[in-house]
Amino acid sequence: MKALLAFVFGLVFGCGILISGMGNPAKVLNFFDIAGTWDPSLAFVMGGALLVTAIGYRLVFRMGKPLLAGYFSLPTRQDLDVRLIGGSAVFGIGWALTGFCPGGLVPVLGLGTAPLMTGAAILAGILAARWMIQLSYRKAAVQA
Amino acid sequence: MTEFTPLLSFAGGMVIGLATVALMAVHGRIAGINGILNGFLTTQFNQDWAWRAAFLAGMIVSPLVLLGVTGQMPEISVPSATPLLLIGGFLTGIGTTYASGCTSGHGVCGISRLSARSIVATVTFMTAAIATVFLTRHVFGG
């Protein structure tokens, strides 16, 4: 039941991405190109998503707990650190080179070799980052 | 040039929001695609893996559903050459993993909860992306 519903929600999410234009790198890159062929559409994607999520989350959190889980899994950290800011900057550079963010990419994975290659590179990047983060924890543990 | 589509993009954004709210209401989970991919890359195929795999599968088949409803495949065009896709994709994976989130996790889920980390992350990656495109298109590319 949980997996079936997750499938449906993924399907809806993917349709939203495709309708919005987030799955089209040409459109995403034009959103970033303020000094050139600027296409502000993606600001409207953010607007629509934030409007529904900000109101919807508020109502959902009033339920006390989710329908099919024991609790809401929410990030609790509030500090700003180098990893957050540096990681976000690196992501921004990568996103601007391809036009694919992870959410924009997955729904179009089956539509060509370009998204497939980018997807493989993103997965490789995730694994490389995990390995580097683990390594730095191990180093810190040895020093302590 | 791409066509300015404010209404369609706003509607698509609302649909993304709907799925994001539903995943929280039912599963109690953040709909961050980097987080879901990260959790999907594991060798422990438990319940947490199952919902993530199912969510990703739903995303992957979404063009077929849209094709069935509208009669056309979504238009995608990729301006970047292969080396840029590989380098950019790799940087995207590294960056989102270090930052614990991407456009969906920080930009939508985090900002709607008014998380300071997510607001800073979103401003940072948007600024970096705009600066990078300025460099590639107008300084080195033009």
mmCIF file of C-alpha atoms in Angstrom:
data_model
loop_
_atom_site.group_PDB
_atom_site.id
_atom_site.type_symbol
_atom_site.label_atom_id
_atom_site.label_comp_id
_atom_site.label_asym_id
_atom_site.label_seq_id
_atom_site.Cartn_x
_atom_site.Cartn_y
_atom_site.Cartn_z
ATOM 1 C CA MET A 1 0.000 0.000 0.000
ATOM 2 C CA LYS A 2 2.792 2.405 0.982
ATOM 3 C CA ALA A 3 4.762 1.584 -2.151
ATOM 4 C CA LEU A 4 1.699 1.812 -4.384
ATOM 5 C CA LEU A 5 0.829 5.268 -3.054
ATOM 6 C CA ALA A 6 4.465 6.363 -3.389
ATOM 7 C CA PHE A 7 4.305 5.252 -7.025
ATOM 8 C CA VAL A 8 1.182 7.384 -7.570
ATOM 9 C CA PHE A 9 2.750 10.413 -5.855
ATOM 10 C CA GLY A 10 5.918 9.997 -7.946
ATOM 11 C CA LEU A 11 3.755 9.857 -11.039
ATOM 12 C CA VAL A 12 1.944 13.064 -10.071
ATOM 13 C CA PHE A 13 5.252 14.747 -9.172
ATOM 14 C CA GLY A 14 6.711 13.743 -12.556
ATOM 15 C CA CYS A 15 3.666 15.084 -14.422
ATOM 16 C CA GLY A 16 4.064 18.365 -12.547
ATOM 17 C CA ILE A 17 7.716 18.566 -13.596
ATOM 18 C CA LEU A 18 6.843 17.892 -17.236
ATOM 19 C CA ILE A 19 3.894 20.325 -17.344
ATOM 20 C CA SER A 20 5.958 23.042 -15.674
ATOM 21 C CA GLY A 21 8.924 22.839 -18.058
ATOM 22 C CA MET A 22 11.446 21.866 -15.357
ATOM 23 C CA GLY A 23 12.273 18.742 -17.370
ATOM 24 C CA ASN A 24 13.377 20.779 -20.386
ATOM 25 C CA PRO A 25 17.032 21.891 -20.049
ATOM 26 C CA ALA A 26 16.686 24.572 -22.751
ATOM 27 C CA LYS A 27 13.981 26.245 -20.668
ATOM 28 C CA VAL A 28 15.883 25.881 -17.394
ATOM 29 C CA LEU A 29 19.055 27.383 -18.881
ATOM 30 C CA ASN A 30 17.074 30.295 -20.307
ATOM 31 C CA PHE A 31 15.697 30.943 -16.820
ATOM 32 C CA PHE A 32 19.289 31.449 -15.643
ATOM 33 C CA ASP A 33 20.195 33.595 -18.662
ATOM 34 C CA ILE A 34 18.968 36.922 -17.293
ATOM 35 C CA ALA A 35 21.272 38.918 -19.600
ATOM 36 C CA GLY A 36 20.260 36.986 -22.710
ATOM 37 C CA THR A 37 17.272 34.879 -23.787
ATOM 38 C CA TRP A 38 15.607 35.119 -20.374
ATOM 39 C CA ASP A 39 12.524 32.963 -19.824
ATOM 40 C CA PRO A 40 11.094 33.720 -16.350
ATOM 41 C CA SER A 41 8.656 30.756 -16.443
ATOM 42 C CA LEU A 42 10.461 28.752 -13.796
ATOM 43 C CA ALA A 43 9.862 31.431 -11.183
ATOM 44 C CA PHE A 44 6.173 30.569 -11.661
ATOM 45 C CA VAL A 45 6.918 26.875 -11.055
ATOM 46 C CA MET A 46 8.526 27.802 -7.739
ATOM 47 C CA GLY A 47 5.563 30.072 -6.945
ATOM 48 C CA GLY A 48 2.953 27.402 -7.651
ATOM 49 C CA ALA A 49 4.845 24.687 -5.781
ATOM 50 C CA LEU A 50 5.537 26.898 -2.761
ATOM 51 C CA LEU A 51 1.946 28.146 -2.548
ATOM 52 C CA VAL A 52 0.485 24.625 -2.435
ATOM 53 C CA THR A 53 3.227 23.178 -0.214
ATOM 54 C CA ALA A 54 3.269 26.021 2.334
ATOM 55 C CA ILE A 55 -0.505 25.775 2.867
ATOM 56 C CA GLY A 56 -0.653 21.987 2.476
ATOM 57 C CA TYR A 57 2.201 21.275 4.909
ATOM 58 C CA ARG A 58 0.554 23.487 7.523
ATOM 59 C CA LEU A 59 -2.692 21.487 7.275
ATOM 60 C CA VAL A 60 -0.848 18.139 7.206
ATOM 61 C CA PHE A 61 1.217 18.899 10.326
ATOM 62 C CA ARG A 62 -2.036 19.558 12.196
ATOM 63 C CA MET A 63 -2.895 15.856 11.771
ATOM 64 C CA GLY A 64 -0.217 15.062 14.369
ATOM 65 C CA LYS A 65 1.137 12.083 12.437
ATOM 66 C CA PRO A 66 1.148 10.811 8.856
ATOM 67 C CA LEU A 67 -1.520 8.345 7.693
ATOM 68 C CA LEU A 68 0.839 5.396 7.047
ATOM 69 C CA ALA A 69 3.890 6.186 9.214
ATOM 70 C CA GLY A 70 4.595 6.774 12.884
ATOM 71 C CA TYR A 71 5.935 10.303 12.588
ATOM 72 C CA PHE A 72 6.931 13.085 10.186
ATOM 73 C CA SER A 73 10.618 12.713 9.181
ATOM 74 C CA LEU A 74 11.814 16.314 9.149
ATOM 75 C CA PRO A 75 15.325 17.759 9.109
ATOM 76 C CA THR A 76 16.094 19.434 12.430
ATOM 77 C CA ARG A 77 19.424 21.154 11.743
ATOM 78 C CA GLN A 78 19.381 24.943 11.722
ATOM 79 C CA ASP A 79 23.088 25.843 11.505
ATOM 80 C CA LEU A 80 24.643 27.181 8.328
ATOM 81 C CA ASP A 81 27.898 25.408 7.499
ATOM 82 C CA VAL A 82 30.484 25.224 4.739
ATOM 83 C CA ARG A 83 29.071 21.969 3.390
ATOM 84 C CA LEU A 84 25.628 23.479 2.890
ATOM 85 C CA ILE A 85 26.848 26.622 1.179
ATOM 86 C CA GLY A 86 29.763 25.090 -0.746
ATOM 87 C CA GLY A 87 27.636 22.111 -1.802
ATOM 88 C CA SER A 88 24.842 24.392 -2.996
ATOM 89 C CA ALA A 89 27.308 26.507 -5.004
ATOM 90 C CA VAL A 90 28.764 23.377 -6.656
ATOM 91 C CA PHE A 91 25.241 22.157 -7.412
ATOM 92 C CA GLY A 92 24.359 25.529 -8.969
ATOM 93 C CA ILE A 93 27.390 25.328 -11.260
ATOM 94 C CA GLY A 94 26.582 21.750 -12.261
ATOM 95 C CA TRP A 95 22.904 22.573 -12.862
ATOM 96 C CA ALA A 96 23.911 25.492 -15.091
ATOM 97 C CA LEU A 97 26.176 23.239 -17.196
ATOM 98 C CA THR A 98 23.441 20.652 -17.901
ATOM 99 C CA GLY A 99 20.045 22.281 -17.294
ATOM 100 C CA PHE A 100 19.035 19.161 -15.334
ATOM 101 C CA CYS A 101 18.364 19.265 -11.586
ATOM 102 C CA PRO A 102 17.699 15.823 -10.047
ATOM 103 C CA GLY A 103 13.917 16.369 -9.953
ATOM 104 C CA GLY A 104 13.824 17.686 -13.502
ATOM 105 C CA LEU A 105 15.912 14.807 -14.783
ATOM 106 C CA VAL A 106 14.153 11.689 -13.464
ATOM 107 C CA PRO A 107 10.857 12.163 -15.373
ATOM 108 C CA VAL A 108 12.720 12.540 -18.691
ATOM 109 C CA LEU A 109 15.256 9.731 -18.059
ATOM 110 C CA GLY A 110 13.575 7.523 -20.635
ATOM 111 C CA LEU A 111 13.458 10.208 -23.320
ATOM 112 C CA GLY A 112 17.020 10.162 -24.640
ATOM 113 C CA THR A 113 20.693 9.433 -24.165
ATOM 114 C CA ALA A 114 21.499 12.955 -22.872
ATOM 115 C CA PRO A 115 19.339 12.583 -19.733
ATOM 116 C CA LEU A 116 20.616 9.010 -19.250
ATOM 117 C CA MET A 117 24.259 10.127 -19.319
ATOM 118 C CA THR A 118 23.539 13.047 -17.017
ATOM 119 C CA GLY A 119 21.665 10.716 -14.666
ATOM 120 C CA ALA A 120 24.602 8.300 -14.519
ATOM 121 C CA ALA A 121 26.933 11.233 -13.784
ATOM 122 C CA ILE A 122 24.634 12.484 -10.988
ATOM 123 C CA LEU A 123 24.561 9.019 -9.369
ATOM 124 C CA ALA A 124 28.365 8.839 -9.643
ATOM 125 C CA GLY A 125 28.565 12.267 -7.990
ATOM 126 C CA ILE A 126 26.274 11.182 -5.136
ATOM 127 C CA LEU A 127 28.415 8.082 -4.498
ATOM 128 C CA ALA A 128 31.670 10.071 -4.720
ATOM 129 C CA ALA A 129 30.369 12.653 -2.242
ATOM 130 C CA ARG A 130 29.182 9.931 0.154
ATOM 131 C CA TRP A 131 32.618 8.319 0.005
ATOM 132 C CA MET A 132 34.433 11.626 0.613
ATOM 133 C CA ILE A 133 32.139 12.531 3.529
ATOM 134 C CA GLN A 134 32.684 9.093 5.104
ATOM 135 C CA LEU A 135 36.427 9.437 4.647
ATOM 136 C CA SER A 136 36.448 12.819 6.409
ATOM 137 C CA TYR A 137 34.455 11.368 9.330
ATOM 138 C CA ARG A 138 36.908 8.481 9.627
ATOM 139 C CA LYS A 139 39.846 10.884 9.587
ATOM 140 C CA ALA A 140 38.196 12.977 12.297
ATOM 141 C CA ALA A 141 37.607 9.837 14.383
ATOM 142 C CA VAL A 142 41.264 8.770 14.092
ATOM 143 C CA GLN A 143 42.480 12.212 15.131
ATOM 144 C CA ALA A 144 40.145 12.235 18.134
ATOM 145 C CA MET B 1 14.525 31.102 -27.234
ATOM 146 C CA THR B 2 11.891 29.230 -25.264
ATOM 147 C CA GLU B 3 8.310 30.376 -24.955
ATOM 148 C CA PHE B 4 7.282 32.159 -21.731
ATOM 149 C CA THR B 5 4.643 29.910 -20.146
ATOM 150 C CA PRO B 6 3.571 31.485 -16.851
ATOM 151 C CA LEU B 7 0.181 29.735 -16.517
ATOM 152 C CA LEU B 8 1.369 26.267 -17.506
ATOM 153 C CA SER B 9 4.454 26.591 -15.324
ATOM 154 C CA PHE B 10 2.408 27.811 -12.357
ATOM 155 C CA ALA B 11 -0.046 24.915 -12.828
ATOM 156 C CA GLY B 12 2.833 22.423 -13.084
ATOM 157 C CA GLY B 13 4.323 23.888 -9.922
ATOM 158 C CA MET B 14 1.016 23.401 -8.119
ATOM 159 C CA VAL B 15 0.937 19.744 -9.219
ATOM 160 C CA ILE B 16 4.489 19.308 -7.862
ATOM 161 C CA GLY B 17 3.273 20.869 -4.612
ATOM 162 C CA LEU B 18 0.302 18.522 -4.471
ATOM 163 C CA ALA B 19 2.539 15.425 -4.712
ATOM 164 C CA THR B 20 4.914 16.955 -2.149
ATOM 165 C CA VAL B 21 2.086 17.495 0.352
ATOM 166 C CA ALA B 22 0.657 14.024 -0.292
ATOM 167 C CA LEU B 23 4.009 12.320 0.415
ATOM 168 C CA MET B 24 4.182 14.154 3.746
ATOM 169 C CA ALA B 25 0.542 13.407 4.642
ATOM 170 C CA VAL B 26 0.805 9.688 3.933
ATOM 171 C CA HIS B 27 4.487 8.721 4.322
ATOM 172 C CA GLY B 28 5.666 11.596 6.515
ATOM 173 C CA ARG B 29 8.544 12.174 4.107
ATOM 174 C CA ILE B 30 10.191 15.117 2.359
ATOM 175 C CA ALA B 31 9.830 14.967 -1.439
ATOM 176 C CA GLY B 32 13.471 15.841 -2.111
ATOM 177 C CA ILE B 33 14.618 14.040 -5.219
ATOM 178 C CA ASN B 34 18.302 14.074 -4.286
ATOM 179 C CA GLY B 35 17.426 12.586 -0.893
ATOM 180 C CA ILE B 36 15.239 9.947 -2.530
ATOM 181 C CA LEU B 37 17.997 9.035 -5.033
ATOM 182 C CA ASN B 38 20.524 8.908 -2.208
ATOM 183 C CA GLY B 39 18.336 6.561 -0.159
ATOM 184 C CA PHE B 40 17.634 4.492 -3.265
ATOM 185 C CA LEU B 41 21.386 3.830 -3.700
ATOM 186 C CA THR B 42 21.730 1.193 -0.999
ATOM 187 C CA THR B 43 22.074 -2.550 -0.650
ATOM 188 C CA GLN B 44 19.435 -2.777 2.074
ATOM 189 C CA PHE B 45 16.188 -3.355 0.255
ATOM 190 C CA ASN B 46 13.840 -2.637 3.133
ATOM 191 C CA GLN B 47 10.574 -0.681 3.359
ATOM 192 C CA ASP B 48 12.358 2.651 3.139
ATOM 193 C CA TRP B 49 14.008 1.533 -0.070
ATOM 194 C CA ALA B 50 10.679 0.264 -1.453
ATOM 195 C CA TRP B 51 8.769 3.562 -1.234
ATOM 196 C CA ARG B 52 11.713 5.449 -2.734
ATOM 197 C CA ALA B 53 12.023 2.983 -5.624
ATOM 198 C CA ALA B 54 8.257 3.196 -6.194
ATOM 199 C CA PHE B 55 8.300 7.022 -6.165
ATOM 200 C CA LEU B 56 11.160 7.081 -8.706
ATOM 201 C CA ALA B 57 9.386 4.497 -10.883
ATOM 202 C CA GLY B 58 6.268 6.689 -10.880
ATOM 203 C CA MET B 59 8.355 9.668 -11.969
ATOM 204 C CA ILE B 60 9.993 7.691 -14.782
ATOM 205 C CA VAL B 61 6.673 6.528 -16.273
ATOM 206 C CA SER B 62 5.048 9.967 -15.964
ATOM 207 C CA PRO B 63 5.729 10.935 -19.626
ATOM 208 C CA LEU B 64 3.657 7.926 -20.744
ATOM 209 C CA VAL B 65 0.702 9.030 -18.651
ATOM 210 C CA LEU B 66 1.006 12.554 -19.991
ATOM 211 C CA LEU B 67 1.192 11.115 -23.509
ATOM 212 C CA GLY B 68 -2.019 9.191 -22.861
ATOM 213 C CA VAL B 69 -3.832 12.277 -21.561
ATOM 214 C CA THR B 70 -2.559 14.990 -23.918
ATOM 215 C CA GLY B 71 -1.549 12.902 -26.939
ATOM 216 C CA GLN B 72 1.957 14.330 -27.063
ATOM 217 C CA MET B 73 5.330 13.649 -25.523
ATOM 218 C CA PRO B 74 6.829 16.498 -23.503
ATOM 219 C CA GLU B 75 9.270 18.611 -25.451
ATOM 220 C CA ILE B 76 12.841 18.437 -24.236
ATOM 221 C CA SER B 77 15.892 19.937 -25.841
ATOM 222 C CA VAL B 78 19.383 19.645 -24.427
ATOM 223 C CA PRO B 79 21.705 22.463 -25.528
ATOM 224 C CA SER B 80 24.832 21.185 -23.697
ATOM 225 C CA ALA B 81 27.438 18.907 -25.281
ATOM 226 C CA THR B 82 28.216 15.506 -23.769
ATOM 227 C CA PRO B 83 31.352 16.482 -21.783
ATOM 228 C CA LEU B 84 29.406 19.304 -20.119
ATOM 229 C CA LEU B 85 26.551 16.913 -19.268
ATOM 230 C CA LEU B 86 28.983 14.487 -17.617
ATOM 231 C CA ILE B 87 30.905 17.148 -15.688
ATOM 232 C CA GLY B 88 27.751 19.068 -14.772
ATOM 233 C CA GLY B 89 25.903 15.923 -13.694
ATOM 234 C CA PHE B 90 28.828 14.829 -11.531
ATOM 235 C CA LEU B 91 29.012 18.277 -9.883
ATOM 236 C CA THR B 92 25.228 18.178 -9.350
ATOM 237 C CA GLY B 93 25.487 14.835 -7.529
ATOM 238 C CA ILE B 94 28.395 16.003 -5.369
ATOM 239 C CA GLY B 95 26.864 19.394 -4.586
ATOM 240 C CA THR B 96 23.373 18.203 -3.688
ATOM 241 C CA THR B 97 24.776 15.439 -1.486
ATOM 242 C CA TYR B 98 27.047 17.832 0.438
ATOM 243 C CA ALA B 99 24.194 20.343 0.700
ATOM 244 C CA SER B 100 21.703 17.580 1.689
ATOM 245 C CA GLY B 101 19.186 18.792 -0.860
ATOM 246 C CA CYS B 102 18.380 20.119 -4.296
ATOM 247 C CA THR B 103 15.660 22.225 -5.923
ATOM 248 C CA SER B 104 12.841 20.068 -4.551
ATOM 249 C CA GLY B 105 14.243 19.325 -1.084
ATOM 250 C CA HIS B 106 15.531 22.807 -0.253
ATOM 251 C CA GLY B 107 13.727 24.960 -2.815
ATOM 252 C CA VAL B 108 10.205 23.616 -2.261
ATOM 253 C CA CYS B 109 9.988 21.496 0.921
ATOM 254 C CA GLY B 110 12.509 23.509 2.960
ATOM 255 C CA ILE B 111 11.418 26.998 1.987
ATOM 256 C CA SER B 112 7.751 26.216 2.638
ATOM 257 C CA ARG B 113 8.792 25.234 6.185
ATOM 258 C CA LEU B 114 10.759 28.508 6.367
ATOM 259 C CA SER B 115 13.999 26.613 7.072
ATOM 260 C CA ALA B 116 16.940 29.040 7.189
ATOM 261 C CA ARG B 117 19.284 26.370 5.779
ATOM 262 C CA SER B 118 17.022 25.806 2.796
ATOM 263 C CA ILE B 119 16.603 29.503 2.078
ATOM 264 C CA VAL B 120 20.394 29.996 2.129
ATOM 265 C CA ALA B 121 20.921 26.872 -0.008
ATOM 266 C CA THR B 122 18.366 27.978 -2.607
ATOM 267 C CA VAL B 123 19.715 31.521 -2.875
ATOM 268 C CA THR B 124 23.235 30.051 -3.208
ATOM 269 C CA PHE B 125 22.520 27.531 -5.965
ATOM 270 C CA MET B 126 20.332 29.953 -7.926
ATOM 271 C CA THR B 127 23.024 32.644 -7.754
ATOM 272 C CA ALA B 128 25.748 30.164 -8.737
ATOM 273 C CA ALA B 129 23.659 28.924 -11.670
ATOM 274 C CA ILE B 130 22.914 32.444 -12.948
ATOM 275 C CA ALA B 131 26.602 33.405 -12.638
ATOM 276 C CA THR B 132 27.700 30.220 -14.431
ATOM 277 C CA VAL B 133 25.312 30.714 -17.350
ATOM 278 C CA PHE B 134 26.447 34.331 -17.612
ATOM 279 C CA LEU B 135 30.051 33.116 -17.902
ATOM 280 C CA THR B 136 29.370 30.250 -20.322
ATOM 281 C CA ARG B 137 27.042 32.236 -22.603
ATOM 282 C CA HIS B 138 28.238 35.833 -22.450
ATOM 283 C CA VAL B 139 31.895 35.807 -21.380
ATOM 284 C CA PHE B 140 33.387 32.600 -22.825
ATOM 285 C CA GLY B 141 30.608 31.382 -25.104
ATOM 286 C CA GLY B 142 29.523 34.502 -27.020
#
